Amino acid sequence: MRIQKLRTVFTLVFLASLTSMASAGDDYYGCSSNECYHPGGARQKYKFGKNWPPYARPVGCKEPYMHKYHRAHYWPYPYMCDDRSVIRQVVQQQSDNGWMNYTTLYDYHFDASTQELNQAGRLKLQWIALYSPERYRTAYVAASLDPRDSEIRLANTTSLIATICGSEDAAPPVMLRRAQSIGTPAEEVYLIRGAYLLSTPAPRLPYQAYGADAPEAE
């Protein structure tokens, strides 16, 4: 009889504890609904007129033990995900800037008097329109200091790229861009290279005989 009463009491206590756990939710494990969003790590505290630690740290209540276990168990997740995302964004931005520079028609691609594309400019525009990756298939025209020259450049480039693609609807967009060339014109490189080759010394070491090999004086 006494054992049966103990079983009944134990069952009631167990059911009551289950009910309290279900109603408390996360609070039973030492974590309220607001604390679940608190960052991990040590908190910054103000003592003796100083901040401990002296660099930026979260403030507020301590991190629950369940969160500490979760952070230690799954380290470096999820913190490495943010770092990887930042690096990917920086690399993608650099790649986009590089393609924008590569698909830009600069001053040396245009004739200085008529502002029409020269041979180098036409070949580059043809490559942009037909062979560049579709994601970066946009022709940028470097703006001139004179607004009228910029309009002529833009009109000539738009007309030529439509001719290359067969129609204006199939042609990629052409946009005006204020940019300065960071490269060197091919003609200048060719002249510098040619002058360097012409000034190359003869591939022979200077030789002067001494001793027995020296020619006898007359």
Short mmCIF file of C-alpha atoms in Angstrom, two decimals:
data_model
loop_
_atom_site.label_atom_id
_atom_site.label_comp_id
_atom_site.label_asym_id
_atom_site.label_seq_id
_atom_site.Cartn_x
_atom_site.Cartn_y
_atom_site.Cartn_z
CA MET A 1 0.00 0.00 0.00
CA ARG A 2 2.80 2.40 0.92
CA ILE A 3 4.69 1.54 -2.28
CA GLN A 4 1.61 2.25 -4.35
CA LYS A 5 1.21 5.66 -2.69
CA LEU A 6 4.87 6.48 -3.42
CA ARG A 7 4.38 5.54 -7.05
CA THR A 8 1.32 7.76 -7.25
CA VAL A 9 3.18 10.70 -5.70
CA PHE A 10 6.18 10.18 -7.98
CA THR A 11 3.93 10.06 -11.04
CA LEU A 12 2.16 13.28 -10.05
CA VAL A 13 5.48 15.05 -9.42
CA PHE A 14 6.87 13.83 -12.74
CA LEU A 15 3.78 14.99 -14.63
CA ALA A 16 3.92 18.36 -12.89
CA SER A 17 7.58 18.79 -13.87
CA LEU A 18 6.79 17.94 -17.49
CA THR A 19 3.98 20.47 -17.48
CA SER A 20 6.27 23.19 -16.07
CA MET A 21 8.98 22.39 -18.66
CA ALA A 22 6.48 22.58 -21.51
CA SER A 23 5.08 25.89 -20.31
CA ALA A 24 8.49 27.41 -19.55
CA GLY A 25 9.95 26.55 -22.97
CA ASP A 26 13.48 27.88 -23.39
CA ASP A 27 13.43 29.45 -19.93
CA TYR A 28 13.80 25.97 -18.42
CA TYR A 29 17.24 25.66 -20.02
CA GLY A 30 18.41 29.05 -18.78
CA CYS A 31 17.62 30.90 -22.00
CA SER A 32 14.77 33.32 -22.48
CA SER A 33 13.38 34.20 -25.87
CA ASN A 34 15.35 37.48 -25.89
CA GLU A 35 18.63 35.90 -24.81
CA CYS A 36 18.58 33.50 -27.76
CA TYR A 37 19.64 36.37 -30.01
CA HIS A 38 22.49 37.64 -27.84
CA PRO A 39 25.99 37.27 -29.36
CA GLY A 40 28.45 34.81 -27.90
CA GLY A 41 31.64 35.51 -26.02
CA ALA A 42 32.62 37.54 -22.98
CA ARG A 43 30.72 40.71 -22.06
CA GLN A 44 32.28 44.10 -21.57
CA LYS A 45 32.02 45.39 -17.99
CA TYR A 46 32.80 48.72 -16.41
CA LYS A 47 34.91 48.45 -13.25
CA PHE A 48 37.35 50.76 -11.50
CA GLY A 49 36.75 53.48 -14.09
CA LYS A 50 37.75 51.27 -17.03
CA ASN A 51 36.07 49.07 -19.59
CA TRP A 52 37.02 45.40 -19.36
CA PRO A 53 38.09 44.43 -22.01
CA PRO A 54 39.06 47.80 -23.56
CA TYR A 55 37.87 46.85 -27.08
CA ALA A 56 34.29 46.57 -28.27
CA ARG A 57 32.40 43.61 -26.81
CA PRO A 58 28.71 42.87 -26.27
CA VAL A 59 27.13 44.10 -23.05
CA GLY A 60 24.23 42.78 -21.05
CA CYS A 61 23.47 39.50 -19.36
CA LYS A 62 25.87 36.57 -19.46
CA GLU A 63 25.72 33.99 -22.20
CA PRO A 64 23.70 30.91 -21.12
CA TYR A 65 25.66 27.70 -20.59
CA MET A 66 23.69 25.98 -23.35
CA HIS A 67 24.83 28.69 -25.77
CA LYS A 68 28.43 28.28 -24.64
CA TYR A 69 28.24 24.56 -25.32
CA HIS A 70 26.64 25.18 -28.72
CA ARG A 71 29.31 27.72 -29.68
CA ALA A 72 32.18 25.48 -28.56
CA HIS A 73 30.71 22.39 -30.20
CA TYR A 74 30.06 23.92 -33.63
CA TRP A 75 33.01 26.33 -33.80
CA PRO A 76 33.87 28.06 -36.14
CA TYR A 77 30.25 28.02 -37.36
CA PRO A 78 28.35 30.28 -37.77
CA TYR A 79 31.01 33.01 -37.44
CA MET A 80 33.06 31.85 -40.42
CA CYS A 81 30.01 32.19 -42.68
CA ASP A 82 29.99 35.99 -42.27
CA ASP A 83 33.74 36.19 -42.91
CA ARG A 84 33.44 34.12 -46.06
CA SER A 85 30.54 36.24 -47.27
CA VAL A 86 32.54 39.45 -46.83
CA ILE A 87 35.52 38.02 -48.72
CA ARG A 88 33.30 36.82 -51.55
CA GLN A 89 31.71 40.26 -51.83
CA VAL A 90 35.10 41.99 -51.97
CA VAL A 91 36.45 39.57 -54.59
CA GLN A 92 33.28 39.89 -56.67
CA GLN A 93 33.47 43.69 -56.52
CA GLN A 94 37.09 43.59 -57.67
CA SER A 95 36.15 41.24 -60.50
CA ASP A 96 33.30 43.52 -61.58
CA ASN A 97 35.60 46.55 -61.57
CA GLY A 98 38.18 44.67 -63.59
CA TRP A 99 35.66 43.68 -66.25
CA MET A 100 34.32 47.24 -66.38
CA ASN A 101 37.85 48.50 -67.02
CA TYR A 102 38.43 45.81 -69.66
CA THR A 103 35.23 46.64 -71.55
CA THR A 104 35.82 50.39 -71.57
CA LEU A 105 36.81 52.24 -74.74
CA TYR A 106 39.33 54.90 -73.75
CA ASP A 107 40.64 58.01 -75.50
CA TYR A 108 43.23 56.11 -77.53
CA HIS A 109 40.45 53.96 -79.06
CA PHE A 110 39.03 57.04 -80.79
CA ASP A 111 40.35 59.35 -83.47
CA ALA A 112 41.35 62.66 -81.92
CA SER A 113 39.75 64.79 -84.65
CA THR A 114 36.57 62.90 -85.64
CA GLN A 115 35.97 61.00 -82.34
CA GLU A 116 35.25 57.86 -84.35
CA LEU A 117 36.61 54.48 -83.34
CA ASN A 118 39.97 53.61 -84.82
CA GLN A 119 40.99 50.10 -85.83
CA ALA A 120 41.96 49.10 -82.30
CA GLY A 121 38.68 50.46 -80.97
CA ARG A 122 36.60 48.62 -83.58
CA LEU A 123 38.33 45.32 -82.84
CA LYS A 124 37.83 45.79 -79.12
CA LEU A 125 34.17 46.69 -79.57
CA GLN A 126 33.70 43.61 -81.75
CA TRP A 127 35.18 41.41 -79.01
CA ILE A 128 32.93 43.00 -76.39
CA ALA A 129 29.81 42.51 -78.49
CA LEU A 130 30.47 38.92 -79.56
CA TYR A 131 32.86 37.18 -77.18
CA SER A 132 32.77 38.80 -73.75
CA PRO A 133 30.86 36.96 -70.99
CA GLU A 134 27.17 37.74 -71.10
CA ARG A 135 27.20 39.02 -67.54
CA TYR A 136 29.76 41.69 -68.43
CA ARG A 137 28.63 42.34 -72.00
CA THR A 138 28.34 46.11 -71.71
CA ALA A 139 30.40 48.59 -73.70
CA TYR A 140 31.58 51.59 -71.70
CA VAL A 141 32.76 54.74 -73.43
CA ALA A 142 35.21 56.99 -71.62
CA ALA A 143 33.80 60.49 -71.47
CA SER A 144 35.80 63.33 -72.97
CA LEU A 145 36.38 66.72 -71.38
CA ASP A 146 34.20 68.21 -74.10
CA PRO A 147 30.54 67.09 -73.72
CA ARG A 148 30.04 67.29 -77.50
CA ASP A 149 32.90 64.85 -78.09
CA SER A 150 31.36 62.48 -75.54
CA GLU A 151 28.03 62.55 -77.38
CA ILE A 152 29.75 61.86 -80.71
CA ARG A 153 31.70 58.95 -79.20
CA LEU A 154 28.56 57.48 -77.69
CA ALA A 155 26.58 57.82 -80.93
CA ASN A 156 29.35 56.29 -83.08
CA THR A 157 29.83 53.39 -80.68
CA THR A 158 26.10 52.68 -80.46
CA SER A 159 25.75 52.71 -84.24
CA LEU A 160 28.75 50.45 -84.81
CA ILE A 161 27.80 47.88 -82.17
CA ALA A 162 24.31 47.64 -83.70
CA THR A 163 25.94 46.94 -87.07
CA ILE A 164 28.14 44.24 -85.54
CA CYS A 165 25.21 42.50 -83.82
CA GLY A 166 22.81 42.89 -86.74
CA SER A 167 20.22 45.07 -85.01
CA GLU A 168 19.81 47.48 -82.12
CA ASP A 169 17.68 44.99 -80.18
CA ALA A 170 20.42 42.34 -80.24
CA ALA A 171 23.18 44.81 -79.37
CA PRO A 172 24.44 45.06 -75.77
CA PRO A 173 24.02 48.38 -73.97
CA VAL A 174 26.51 51.21 -74.42
CA MET A 175 27.08 53.49 -71.45
CA LEU A 176 29.09 56.64 -70.92
CA ARG A 177 31.63 56.44 -68.12
CA ARG A 178 34.01 58.95 -66.61
CA ALA A 179 37.28 57.06 -66.38
CA GLN A 180 40.96 57.56 -66.99
CA SER A 181 43.04 54.94 -68.71
CA ILE A 182 45.34 53.03 -66.38
CA GLY A 183 47.18 51.37 -69.26
CA THR A 184 49.51 52.44 -72.05
CA PRO A 185 48.57 52.74 -75.73
CA ALA A 186 49.88 49.91 -77.89
CA GLU A 187 51.61 52.34 -80.24
CA GLU A 188 53.65 53.76 -77.38
CA VAL A 189 54.56 50.28 -76.16
CA TYR A 190 55.60 49.32 -79.69
CA LEU A 191 57.86 52.38 -80.05
CA ILE A 192 59.47 51.81 -76.65
CA ARG A 193 60.05 48.14 -77.41
CA GLY A 194 61.49 48.94 -80.84
CA ALA A 195 63.88 51.54 -79.42
CA TYR A 196 64.99 49.04 -76.77
CA LEU A 197 65.76 46.38 -79.39
CA LEU A 198 67.68 48.83 -81.57
CA SER A 199 69.86 49.85 -78.63
CA THR A 200 70.72 46.29 -77.62
CA PRO A 201 74.51 45.83 -77.59
CA ALA A 202 76.18 43.12 -79.62
CA PRO A 203 76.10 39.72 -77.84
CA ARG A 204 79.90 39.44 -77.62
CA LEU A 205 82.16 39.81 -74.61
CA PRO A 206 85.06 42.27 -75.05
CA TYR A 207 88.35 40.40 -75.44
CA GLN A 208 91.90 41.65 -75.01
CA ALA A 209 94.85 39.30 -75.29
CA TYR A 210 97.58 39.25 -72.63
CA GLY A 211 100.91 37.46 -72.28
CA ALA A 212 101.78 34.89 -74.93
CA ASP A 213 98.56 35.46 -76.81
CA ALA A 214 99.23 39.17 -77.20
CA PRO A 215 100.33 40.30 -80.70
CA GLU A 216 104.01 41.25 -80.97
CA ALA A 217 104.81 44.91 -81.35
CA GLU A 218 106.47 45.85 -84.63
#
